[in-house]
Amino acid sequence: MDTNQVILEVSHLEKSFGSHSVLKDIDFKVKKGDVVSVIGASGSGKSTMLRCINLLETPTKGHIYYQGKDITEPGTNVCAYREKVGMVFQNFNLFNNMNVLENCMAGQIKVAKKAKEEAEKNALHFLEKVDMAAYINAKPRQLSGGQKQRVAIARALAMEPEILLFDEPTSALDPQMVGEVLNVMRTLAKEGLTMIIVTHEMAFAKDISSHVIFMADGVIAEEGNAQQIFETPQKKETKEFLARFRQGI
Amino acid sequence: MISEMNFLERILYILQKYGTSYLKGAGTTLLIALVSTFIGCIIGFLVGIIQTIPVDKTRGKGNRDPFLKRIVLGVVNAVLKIYIEVFRGTPMIVQAVFIYYGMSQLFGIQLGMWQAAFLVVSINTGAYMAESVRGGIISVDPGQMEGAKAIGMNHVQAMTSVILPQAFRNILPQIGNNLIINIKDTSVLSVISIVDLFFVHKSVSGALYTYFESATIVMVIYLSMTLLTSKLLRLWESRMDGDENYELVDVMDIGRQLGTKDKRA
């Protein structure tokens, strides 16, 4: 394993809300081009971990290294870091006061300080990629969930991030819309974008992940490649969790 | 002679004799209400925005905010809270007297009655608007702020381009409310001798002993002003909401612009 390739390293990460400890001693590394899926029961800390990586939650203890730099140190330029580590949310969080095109341009103009023409061209490129270019004049409230999520992905891509974090991107969608979002993510994975995906879509996770992390009660209970986790899980919790999923609960 | 007229005749007589005074009074009322509501909104926005600046409350080493920022914000917020409570918690009529006479006795500043009028109504409106703005900001879905942060925006960028436009739309009805309240409540400024619509009513009815007739005229004028105001504000609201429909764009055009789409055709 070439350590130069490690783009993100989470080390002894802990997070507690008051006396309630949500994450206990999380450790893992992400290499460039990795597609890491994080699975586990609700409340196991998956989303909190992802939010800690983006610093939307401040870690209680531990370190997160992005390209070798500890971003939990005070004095880190959080905004510059977030520009490089994008996030796609369960509830899309598109800007309601802007149309689709403006949503994909705002960050490029305000944060990346791009010229308007360049930002527009770039936004259209990514909107076309998620097949939403026809809707540039629509407001978020006029779109379906699946359409909103595809725009949200285009908005994140328009910042040209090094890593993209997905926080249950299909959990708020109707079944028929899940597919369109997953297809977009599949394309991104094939193109080599580094992604960390918190998801309940097991078949999808098995299909596209280079690495799978199974979380239970705030710790990484088991990790490995997709084959290891889904076909030959070692831990009792992993087996039980997957068995419940196969039964369709 | 006026005692021999019937109700309508008396109203016509008053209008003939004092019509321009009523109109001038109404103009004064409208001027004070509009200008003070505008200044009050600016005060309210500033106060509301300052009050919603996030402060990292984690104790000890993990805190990301500098010590000085927390101290300064703490003091400023305490002062703003006192301002809001004092001016929301006392009648404007008392505030007018307090400021008009207080400024000269305490600080030796002799305010003109116009300055005092604009000052009192503005800071009174500001106190109410501050709470409306704060409410408008915190009622915007927290996901909007997270979405803005996730693409690297700082607090100021997120506020100006995402949160405040939405908060403004949320509180537009409140701004209208305040304007209407101000149109009516400037009537208390007659205590510092502002010749507004109510002052004209008091003078006219005092001179002719026609309280009911003059009150009728004044009621109609106030009501016309407030009805017109709320109508205009509704229009503004629906314009802000924009079109319910949107146009689909020809993807082929975009593709040609980018030079990517020709293959797929």
JSON list of C-alpha atoms in Angstrom, two decimals, chain A residues 2-204:
[
{"chain": "A", "resi": 2, "resn": "ASP", "atom": "CA", "xyz": [1.43, 3.32, -1.05]},
{"chain": "A", "resi": 3, "resn": "THR", "atom": "CA", "xyz": [0.99, 5.76, 1.84]},
{"chain": "A", "resi": 4, "resn": "ASN", "atom": "CA", "xyz": [1.32, 8.73, -0.51]},
{"chain": "A", "resi": 5, "resn": "GLN", "atom": "CA", "xyz": [-2.09, 7.84, -1.83]},
{"chain": "A", "resi": 6, "resn": "VAL", "atom": "CA", "xyz": [-3.81, 8.24, 1.55]},
{"chain": "A", "resi": 7, "resn": "ILE", "atom": "CA", "xyz": [-5.96, 11.33, 1.15]},
{"chain": "A", "resi": 8, "resn": "LEU", "atom": "CA", "xyz": [-7.95, 11.19, 4.37]},
{"chain": "A", "resi": 9, "resn": "GLU", "atom": "CA", "xyz": [-7.07, 9.60, 7.68]},
{"chain": "A", "resi": 10, "resn": "VAL", "atom": "CA", "xyz": [-9.42, 9.46, 10.66]},
{"chain": "A", "resi": 11, "resn": "SER", "atom": "CA", "xyz": [-7.54, 8.73, 13.85]},
{"chain": "A", "resi": 12, "resn": "HIS", "atom": "CA", "xyz": [-9.04, 7.92, 17.27]},
{"chain": "A", "resi": 13, "resn": "LEU", "atom": "CA", "xyz": [-12.08, 10.03, 16.46]},
{"chain": "A", "resi": 14, "resn": "GLU", "atom": "CA", "xyz": [-14.54, 10.43, 19.31]},
{"chain": "A", "resi": 15, "resn": "LYS", "atom": "CA", "xyz": [-17.75, 12.44, 19.50]},
{"chain": "A", "resi": 16, "resn": "SER", "atom": "CA", "xyz": [-20.10, 12.85, 22.38]},
{"chain": "A", "resi": 17, "resn": "PHE", "atom": "CA", "xyz": [-23.19, 14.99, 22.78]},
{"chain": "A", "resi": 18, "resn": "GLY", "atom": "CA", "xyz": [-23.16, 15.90, 26.48]},
{"chain": "A", "resi": 19, "resn": "SER", "atom": "CA", "xyz": [-22.66, 12.63, 28.32]},
{"chain": "A", "resi": 20, "resn": "HIS", "atom": "CA", "xyz": [-23.94, 10.60, 25.39]},
{"chain": "A", "resi": 21, "resn": "SER", "atom": "CA", "xyz": [-21.04, 9.10, 23.49]},
{"chain": "A", "resi": 22, "resn": "VAL", "atom": "CA", "xyz": [-21.88, 8.59, 19.82]},
{"chain": "A", "resi": 23, "resn": "LEU", "atom": "CA", "xyz": [-18.48, 7.76, 18.33]},
{"chain": "A", "resi": 24, "resn": "LYS", "atom": "CA", "xyz": [-15.81, 5.83, 20.18]},
{"chain": "A", "resi": 25, "resn": "ASP", "atom": "CA", "xyz": [-12.32, 5.57, 18.80]},
{"chain": "A", "resi": 26, "resn": "ILE", "atom": "CA", "xyz": [-12.92, 5.54, 15.04]},
{"chain": "A", "resi": 27, "resn": "ASP", "atom": "CA", "xyz": [-9.88, 4.78, 12.87]},
{"chain": "A", "resi": 28, "resn": "PHE", "atom": "CA", "xyz": [-9.69, 4.43, 9.13]},
{"chain": "A", "resi": 29, "resn": "LYS", "atom": "CA", "xyz": [-7.90, 5.61, 6.03]},
{"chain": "A", "resi": 30, "resn": "VAL", "atom": "CA", "xyz": [-9.19, 6.57, 2.62]},
{"chain": "A", "resi": 31, "resn": "LYS", "atom": "CA", "xyz": [-6.97, 6.39, -0.44]},
{"chain": "A", "resi": 32, "resn": "LYS", "atom": "CA", "xyz": [-7.42, 8.45, -3.57]},
{"chain": "A", "resi": 33, "resn": "GLY", "atom": "CA", "xyz": [-10.03, 6.85, -5.80]},
{"chain": "A", "resi": 34, "resn": "ASP", "atom": "CA", "xyz": [-11.51, 4.75, -2.99]},
{"chain": "A", "resi": 35, "resn": "VAL", "atom": "CA", "xyz": [-15.25, 4.28, -2.74]},
{"chain": "A", "resi": 36, "resn": "VAL", "atom": "CA", "xyz": [-15.89, 3.65, 0.94]},
{"chain": "A", "resi": 37, "resn": "SER", "atom": "CA", "xyz": [-19.36, 2.59, 2.02]},
{"chain": "A", "resi": 38, "resn": "VAL", "atom": "CA", "xyz": [-20.37, 2.97, 5.63]},
{"chain": "A", "resi": 39, "resn": "ILE", "atom": "CA", "xyz": [-23.20, 0.68, 6.67]},
{"chain": "A", "resi": 40, "resn": "GLY", "atom": "CA", "xyz": [-24.84, -0.12, 9.98]},
{"chain": "A", "resi": 41, "resn": "ALA", "atom": "CA", "xyz": [-28.06, 0.23, 11.94]},
{"chain": "A", "resi": 42, "resn": "SER", "atom": "CA", "xyz": [-29.68, 3.61, 12.53]},
{"chain": "A", "resi": 43, "resn": "GLY", "atom": "CA", "xyz": [-28.08, 5.30, 15.52]},
{"chain": "A", "resi": 44, "resn": "SER", "atom": "CA", "xyz": [-24.78, 3.51, 15.09]},
{"chain": "A", "resi": 45, "resn": "GLY", "atom": "CA", "xyz": [-23.02, 6.84, 14.44]},
{"chain": "A", "resi": 46, "resn": "LYS", "atom": "CA", "xyz": [-22.56, 6.64, 10.66]},
{"chain": "A", "resi": 47, "resn": "SER", "atom": "CA", "xyz": [-23.95, 10.08, 9.88]},
{"chain": "A", "resi": 48, "resn": "THR", "atom": "CA", "xyz": [-22.27, 11.70, 12.87]},
{"chain": "A", "resi": 49, "resn": "MET", "atom": "CA", "xyz": [-18.94, 10.33, 11.66]},
{"chain": "A", "resi": 50, "resn": "LEU", "atom": "CA", "xyz": [-19.51, 11.77, 8.20]},
{"chain": "A", "resi": 51, "resn": "ARG", "atom": "CA", "xyz": [-20.53, 15.13, 9.67]},
{"chain": "A", "resi": 52, "resn": "CYS", "atom": "CA", "xyz": [-17.37, 15.12, 11.79]},
{"chain": "A", "resi": 53, "resn": "ILE", "atom": "CA", "xyz": [-15.26, 14.57, 8.67]},
{"chain": "A", "resi": 54, "resn": "ASN", "atom": "CA", "xyz": [-16.85, 17.67, 7.12]},
{"chain": "A", "resi": 55, "resn": "LEU", "atom": "CA", "xyz": [-16.55, 19.50, 10.49]},
{"chain": "A", "resi": 56, "resn": "LEU", "atom": "CA", "xyz": [-20.27, 20.18, 10.57]},
{"chain": "A", "resi": 57, "resn": "GLU", "atom": "CA", "xyz": [-19.86, 18.54, 13.97]},
{"chain": "A", "resi": 58, "resn": "THR", "atom": "CA", "xyz": [-16.77, 19.36, 16.00]},
{"chain": "A", "resi": 59, "resn": "PRO", "atom": "CA", "xyz": [-15.02, 16.14, 17.05]},
{"chain": "A", "resi": 60, "resn": "THR", "atom": "CA", "xyz": [-14.70, 15.76, 20.81]},
{"chain": "A", "resi": 61, "resn": "LYS", "atom": "CA", "xyz": [-11.37, 13.95, 20.56]},
{"chain": "A", "resi": 62, "resn": "GLY", "atom": "CA", "xyz": [-9.08, 12.55, 17.92]},
{"chain": "A", "resi": 63, "resn": "HIS", "atom": "CA", "xyz": [-7.68, 13.79, 14.65]},
{"chain": "A", "resi": 64, "resn": "ILE", "atom": "CA", "xyz": [-8.66, 13.96, 11.01]},
{"chain": "A", "resi": 65, "resn": "TYR", "atom": "CA", "xyz": [-5.82, 14.30, 8.53]},
{"chain": "A", "resi": 66, "resn": "TYR", "atom": "CA", "xyz": [-6.58, 15.58, 5.05]},
{"chain": "A", "resi": 67, "resn": "GLN", "atom": "CA", "xyz": [-3.58, 15.14, 2.77]},
{"chain": "A", "resi": 68, "resn": "GLY", "atom": "CA", "xyz": [-1.40, 14.85, 5.84]},
{"chain": "A", "resi": 69, "resn": "LYS", "atom": "CA", "xyz": [-2.68, 18.01, 7.57]},
{"chain": "A", "resi": 70, "resn": "ASP", "atom": "CA", "xyz": [-4.63, 17.78, 10.82]},
{"chain": "A", "resi": 71, "resn": "ILE", "atom": "CA", "xyz": [-7.81, 19.72, 10.12]},
{"chain": "A", "resi": 72, "resn": "THR", "atom": "CA", "xyz": [-9.04, 19.44, 13.73]},
{"chain": "A", "resi": 73, "resn": "GLU", "atom": "CA", "xyz": [-6.26, 21.84, 14.80]},
{"chain": "A", "resi": 74, "resn": "PRO", "atom": "CA", "xyz": [-7.54, 25.30, 15.73]},
{"chain": "A", "resi": 75, "resn": "GLY", "atom": "CA", "xyz": [-6.62, 27.79, 13.04]},
{"chain": "A", "resi": 76, "resn": "THR", "atom": "CA", "xyz": [-7.45, 25.42, 10.19]},
{"chain": "A", "resi": 77, "resn": "ASN", "atom": "CA", "xyz": [-9.14, 27.18, 7.30]},
{"chain": "A", "resi": 78, "resn": "VAL", "atom": "CA", "xyz": [-12.35, 25.18, 7.56]},
{"chain": "A", "resi": 79, "resn": "CYS", "atom": "CA", "xyz": [-13.94, 26.80, 4.51]},
{"chain": "A", "resi": 80, "resn": "ALA", "atom": "CA", "xyz": [-11.01, 25.98, 2.24]},
{"chain": "A", "resi": 81, "resn": "TYR", "atom": "CA", "xyz": [-11.08, 22.40, 3.53]},
{"chain": "A", "resi": 82, "resn": "ARG", "atom": "CA", "xyz": [-14.83, 22.05, 2.91]},
{"chain": "A", "resi": 83, "resn": "GLU", "atom": "CA", "xyz": [-14.33, 23.35, -0.62]},
{"chain": "A", "resi": 84, "resn": "LYS", "atom": "CA", "xyz": [-12.22, 20.25, -1.26]},
{"chain": "A", "resi": 85, "resn": "VAL", "atom": "CA", "xyz": [-14.37, 17.81, 0.72]},
{"chain": "A", "resi": 86, "resn": "GLY", "atom": "CA", "xyz": [-17.92, 18.17, -0.54]},
{"chain": "A", "resi": 87, "resn": "MET", "atom": "CA", "xyz": [-21.06, 16.77, 1.00]},
{"chain": "A", "resi": 88, "resn": "VAL", "atom": "CA", "xyz": [-24.39, 15.54, -0.30]},
{"chain": "A", "resi": 89, "resn": "PHE", "atom": "CA", "xyz": [-27.19, 15.45, 2.25]},
{"chain": "A", "resi": 90, "resn": "GLN", "atom": "CA", "xyz": [-30.15, 13.20, 2.88]},
{"chain": "A", "resi": 91, "resn": "ASN", "atom": "CA", "xyz": [-32.48, 16.20, 2.57]},
{"chain": "A", "resi": 92, "resn": "PHE", "atom": "CA", "xyz": [-30.66, 17.74, -0.42]},
{"chain": "A", "resi": 93, "resn": "ASN", "atom": "CA", "xyz": [-30.34, 21.19, 1.20]},
{"chain": "A", "resi": 94, "resn": "LEU", "atom": "CA", "xyz": [-30.58, 23.00, -2.11]},
{"chain": "A", "resi": 95, "resn": "PHE", "atom": "CA", "xyz": [-30.78, 26.76, -1.66]},
{"chain": "A", "resi": 96, "resn": "ASN", "atom": "CA", "xyz": [-34.50, 27.52, -1.82]},
{"chain": "A", "resi": 97, "resn": "ASN", "atom": "CA", "xyz": [-34.00, 31.14, -2.90]},
{"chain": "A", "resi": 98, "resn": "MET", "atom": "CA", "xyz": [-32.07, 30.19, -6.02]},
{"chain": "A", "resi": 99, "resn": "ASN", "atom": "CA", "xyz": [-32.90, 28.29, -9.17]},
{"chain": "A", "resi": 100, "resn": "VAL", "atom": "CA", "xyz": [-31.05, 25.16, -10.24]},
{"chain": "A", "resi": 101, "resn": "LEU", "atom": "CA", "xyz": [-28.33, 26.99, -12.16]},
{"chain": "A", "resi": 102, "resn": "GLU", "atom": "CA", "xyz": [-27.75, 29.55, -9.38]},
{"chain": "A", "resi": 103, "resn": "ASN", "atom": "CA", "xyz": [-27.48, 26.71, -6.87]},
{"chain": "A", "resi": 104, "resn": "CYS", "atom": "CA", "xyz": [-24.61, 25.26, -8.85]},
{"chain": "A", "resi": 105, "resn": "MET", "atom": "CA", "xyz": [-22.94, 28.65, -9.40]},
{"chain": "A", "resi": 106, "resn": "ALA", "atom": "CA", "xyz": [-23.14, 30.25, -5.94]},
{"chain": "A", "resi": 107, "resn": "GLY", "atom": "CA", "xyz": [-20.24, 28.35, -4.41]},
{"chain": "A", "resi": 108, "resn": "GLN", "atom": "CA", "xyz": [-18.03, 28.74, -7.45]},
{"chain": "A", "resi": 109, "resn": "ILE", "atom": "CA", "xyz": [-18.52, 32.51, -7.52]},
{"chain": "A", "resi": 110, "resn": "LYS", "atom": "CA", "xyz": [-18.54, 33.28, -3.78]},
{"chain": "A", "resi": 111, "resn": "VAL", "atom": "CA", "xyz": [-16.04, 30.70, -2.54]},
{"chain": "A", "resi": 112, "resn": "ALA", "atom": "CA", "xyz": [-13.87, 29.70, -5.49]},
{"chain": "A", "resi": 113, "resn": "LYS", "atom": "CA", "xyz": [-14.03, 33.30, -6.85]},
{"chain": "A", "resi": 114, "resn": "LYS", "atom": "CA", "xyz": [-14.59, 32.17, -10.41]},
{"chain": "A", "resi": 115, "resn": "ALA", "atom": "CA", "xyz": [-15.83, 34.51, -13.10]},
{"chain": "A", "resi": 116, "resn": "LYS", "atom": "CA", "xyz": [-19.55, 34.28, -13.78]},
{"chain": "A", "resi": 117, "resn": "GLU", "atom": "CA", "xyz": [-19.17, 32.90, -17.31]},
{"chain": "A", "resi": 118, "resn": "GLU", "atom": "CA", "xyz": [-16.76, 30.21, -16.21]},
{"chain": "A", "resi": 119, "resn": "ALA", "atom": "CA", "xyz": [-18.97, 29.26, -13.26]},
{"chain": "A", "resi": 120, "resn": "GLU", "atom": "CA", "xyz": [-21.99, 29.01, -15.54]},
{"chain": "A", "resi": 121, "resn": "LYS", "atom": "CA", "xyz": [-20.19, 26.85, -18.05]},
{"chain": "A", "resi": 122, "resn": "ASN", "atom": "CA", "xyz": [-18.90, 24.60, -15.30]},
{"chain": "A", "resi": 123, "resn": "ALA", "atom": "CA", "xyz": [-22.34, 24.36, -13.66]},
{"chain": "A", "resi": 124, "resn": "LEU", "atom": "CA", "xyz": [-23.97, 23.43, -16.97]},
{"chain": "A", "resi": 125, "resn": "HIS", "atom": "CA", "xyz": [-21.33, 20.77, -17.54]},
{"chain": "A", "resi": 126, "resn": "PHE", "atom": "CA", "xyz": [-22.10, 19.06, -14.24]},
{"chain": "A", "resi": 127, "resn": "LEU", "atom": "CA", "xyz": [-25.85, 19.55, -14.55]},
{"chain": "A", "resi": 128, "resn": "GLU", "atom": "CA", "xyz": [-25.67, 17.84, -17.90]},
{"chain": "A", "resi": 129, "resn": "LYS", "atom": "CA", "xyz": [-23.73, 15.03, -16.29]},
{"chain": "A", "resi": 130, "resn": "VAL", "atom": "CA", "xyz": [-26.56, 14.40, -13.80]},
{"chain": "A", "resi": 131, "resn": "ASP", "atom": "CA", "xyz": [-29.08, 14.92, -16.60]},
{"chain": "A", "resi": 132, "resn": "MET", "atom": "CA", "xyz": [-30.64, 18.04, -15.08]},
{"chain": "A", "resi": 133, "resn": "ALA", "atom": "CA", "xyz": [-29.44, 20.66, -17.57]},
{"chain": "A", "resi": 134, "resn": "ALA", "atom": "CA", "xyz": [-32.97, 21.16, -18.90]},
{"chain": "A", "resi": 135, "resn": "TYR", "atom": "CA", "xyz": [-34.14, 22.33, -15.48]},
{"chain": "A", "resi": 136, "resn": "ILE", "atom": "CA", "xyz": [-31.75, 25.23, -14.91]},
{"chain": "A", "resi": 137, "resn": "ASN", "atom": "CA", "xyz": [-34.62, 27.72, -14.48]},
{"chain": "A", "resi": 138, "resn": "ALA", "atom": "CA", "xyz": [-36.58, 25.63, -11.98]},
{"chain": "A", "resi": 139, "resn": "LYS", "atom": "CA", "xyz": [-36.69, 26.40, -8.27]},
{"chain": "A", "resi": 140, "resn": "PRO", "atom": "CA", "xyz": [-35.96, 23.52, -5.86]},
{"chain": "A", "resi": 141, "resn": "ARG", "atom": "CA", "xyz": [-39.60, 23.42, -4.70]},
{"chain": "A", "resi": 142, "resn": "GLN", "atom": "CA", "xyz": [-40.65, 22.62, -8.26]},
{"chain": "A", "resi": 143, "resn": "LEU", "atom": "CA", "xyz": [-38.51, 19.48, -8.49]},
{"chain": "A", "resi": 144, "resn": "SER", "atom": "CA", "xyz": [-38.99, 15.90, -7.38]},
{"chain": "A", "resi": 145, "resn": "GLY", "atom": "CA", "xyz": [-36.76, 14.42, -4.68]},
{"chain": "A", "resi": 146, "resn": "GLY", "atom": "CA", "xyz": [-34.62, 12.51, -7.12]},
{"chain": "A", "resi": 147, "resn": "GLN", "atom": "CA", "xyz": [-34.16, 15.60, -9.30]},
{"chain": "A", "resi": 148, "resn": "LYS", "atom": "CA", "xyz": [-33.22, 17.68, -6.25]},
{"chain": "A", "resi": 149, "resn": "GLN", "atom": "CA", "xyz": [-30.63, 15.15, -5.19]},
{"chain": "A", "resi": 150, "resn": "ARG", "atom": "CA", "xyz": [-29.10, 15.07, -8.66]},
{"chain": "A", "resi": 151, "resn": "VAL", "atom": "CA", "xyz": [-28.85, 18.87, -8.62]},
{"chain": "A", "resi": 152, "resn": "ALA", "atom": "CA", "xyz": [-27.30, 18.67, -5.15]},
{"chain": "A", "resi": 153, "resn": "ILE", "atom": "CA", "xyz": [-24.69, 16.27, -6.52]},
{"chain": "A", "resi": 154, "resn": "ALA", "atom": "CA", "xyz": [-24.01, 18.63, -9.44]},
{"chain": "A", "resi": 155, "resn": "ARG", "atom": "CA", "xyz": [-23.67, 21.52, -6.97]},
{"chain": "A", "resi": 156, "resn": "ALA", "atom": "CA", "xyz": [-21.08, 19.57, -4.97]},
{"chain": "A", "resi": 157, "resn": "LEU", "atom": "CA", "xyz": [-19.24, 18.46, -8.12]},
{"chain": "A", "resi": 158, "resn": "ALA", "atom": "CA", "xyz": [-19.10, 22.02, -9.43]},
{"chain": "A", "resi": 159, "resn": "MET", "atom": "CA", "xyz": [-16.67, 22.82, -6.60]},
{"chain": "A", "resi": 160, "resn": "GLU", "atom": "CA", "xyz": [-14.45, 20.09, -8.06]},
{"chain": "A", "resi": 161, "resn": "PRO", "atom": "CA", "xyz": [-13.87, 18.39, -4.72]},
{"chain": "A", "resi": 162, "resn": "GLU", "atom": "CA", "xyz": [-11.16, 15.84, -3.93]},
{"chain": "A", "resi": 163, "resn": "ILE", "atom": "CA", "xyz": [-13.56, 13.79, -1.83]},
{"chain": "A", "resi": 164, "resn": "LEU", "atom": "CA", "xyz": [-17.34, 13.68, -1.87]},
{"chain": "A", "resi": 165, "resn": "LEU", "atom": "CA", "xyz": [-19.25, 12.62, 1.23]},
{"chain": "A", "resi": 166, "resn": "PHE", "atom": "CA", "xyz": [-22.76, 11.20, 0.81]},
{"chain": "A", "resi": 167, "resn": "ASP", "atom": "CA", "xyz": [-25.01, 11.16, 3.87]},
{"chain": "A", "resi": 168, "resn": "GLU", "atom": "CA", "xyz": [-27.79, 8.66, 3.10]},
{"chain": "A", "resi": 169, "resn": "PRO", "atom": "CA", "xyz": [-28.40, 10.29, -0.30]},
{"chain": "A", "resi": 170, "resn": "THR", "atom": "CA", "xyz": [-31.38, 8.10, -1.19]},
{"chain": "A", "resi": 171, "resn": "SER", "atom": "CA", "xyz": [-33.09, 7.68, 2.21]},
{"chain": "A", "resi": 172, "resn": "ALA", "atom": "CA", "xyz": [-35.58, 10.49, 1.62]},
{"chain": "A", "resi": 173, "resn": "LEU", "atom": "CA", "xyz": [-36.53, 9.30, -1.87]},
{"chain": "A", "resi": 174, "resn": "ASP", "atom": "CA", "xyz": [-39.36, 7.23, -3.30]},
{"chain": "A", "resi": 175, "resn": "PRO", "atom": "CA", "xyz": [-38.19, 3.83, -4.54]},
{"chain": "A", "resi": 176, "resn": "GLN", "atom": "CA", "xyz": [-38.47, 4.76, -8.21]},
{"chain": "A", "resi": 177, "resn": "MET", "atom": "CA", "xyz": [-36.24, 7.80, -7.69]},
{"chain": "A", "resi": 178, "resn": "VAL", "atom": "CA", "xyz": [-33.53, 5.92, -5.85]},
{"chain": "A", "resi": 179, "resn": "GLY", "atom": "CA", "xyz": [-32.28, 4.37, -9.07]},
{"chain": "A", "resi": 180, "resn": "GLU", "atom": "CA", "xyz": [-31.64, 7.64, -10.89]},
{"chain": "A", "resi": 181, "resn": "VAL", "atom": "CA", "xyz": [-29.49, 8.95, -8.02]},
{"chain": "A", "resi": 182, "resn": "LEU", "atom": "CA", "xyz": [-27.59, 5.69, -7.61]},
{"chain": "A", "resi": 183, "resn": "ASN", "atom": "CA", "xyz": [-26.85, 5.65, -11.35]},
{"chain": "A", "resi": 184, "resn": "VAL", "atom": "CA", "xyz": [-25.24, 9.07, -11.11]},
{"chain": "A", "resi": 185, "resn": "MET", "atom": "CA", "xyz": [-23.14, 7.88, -8.16]},
{"chain": "A", "resi": 186, "resn": "ARG", "atom": "CA", "xyz": [-22.13, 4.76, -10.07]},
{"chain": "A", "resi": 187, "resn": "THR", "atom": "CA", "xyz": [-20.83, 6.91, -12.91]},
{"chain": "A", "resi": 188, "resn": "LEU", "atom": "CA", "xyz": [-18.83, 9.05, -10.49]},
{"chain": "A", "resi": 189, "resn": "ALA", "atom": "CA", "xyz": [-17.31, 5.94, -8.90]},
{"chain": "A", "resi": 190, "resn": "LYS", "atom": "CA", "xyz": [-16.26, 4.64, -12.32]},
{"chain": "A", "resi": 191, "resn": "GLU", "atom": "CA", "xyz": [-14.61, 7.95, -13.08]},
{"chain": "A", "resi": 192, "resn": "GLY", "atom": "CA", "xyz": [-12.44, 7.54, -10.02]},
{"chain": "A", "resi": 193, "resn": "LEU", "atom": "CA", "xyz": [-13.93, 10.16, -7.67]},
{"chain": "A", "resi": 194, "resn": "THR", "atom": "CA", "xyz": [-13.04, 9.46, -4.05]},
{"chain": "A", "resi": 195, "resn": "MET", "atom": "CA", "xyz": [-16.30, 8.94, -2.16]},
{"chain": "A", "resi": 196, "resn": "ILE", "atom": "CA", "xyz": [-17.43, 8.06, 1.34]},
{"chain": "A", "resi": 197, "resn": "ILE", "atom": "CA", "xyz": [-21.04, 6.91, 1.27]},
{"chain": "A", "resi": 198, "resn": "VAL", "atom": "CA", "xyz": [-23.28, 6.35, 4.26]},
{"chain": "A", "resi": 199, "resn": "THR", "atom": "CA", "xyz": [-26.08, 4.21, 2.88]},
{"chain": "A", "resi": 200, "resn": "HIS", "atom": "CA", "xyz": [-28.76, 1.63, 3.51]},
{"chain": "A", "resi": 201, "resn": "GLU", "atom": "CA", "xyz": [-28.67, 0.43, -0.12]},
{"chain": "A", "resi": 202, "resn": "MET", "atom": "CA", "xyz": [-26.81, -2.83, 0.46]},
{"chain": "A", "resi": 203, "resn": "ALA", "atom": "CA", "xyz": [-26.86, -4.11, -3.11]},
{"chain": "A", "resi": 204, "resn": "PHE", "atom": "CA", "xyz": [-25.50, -0.79, -4.31]}
]
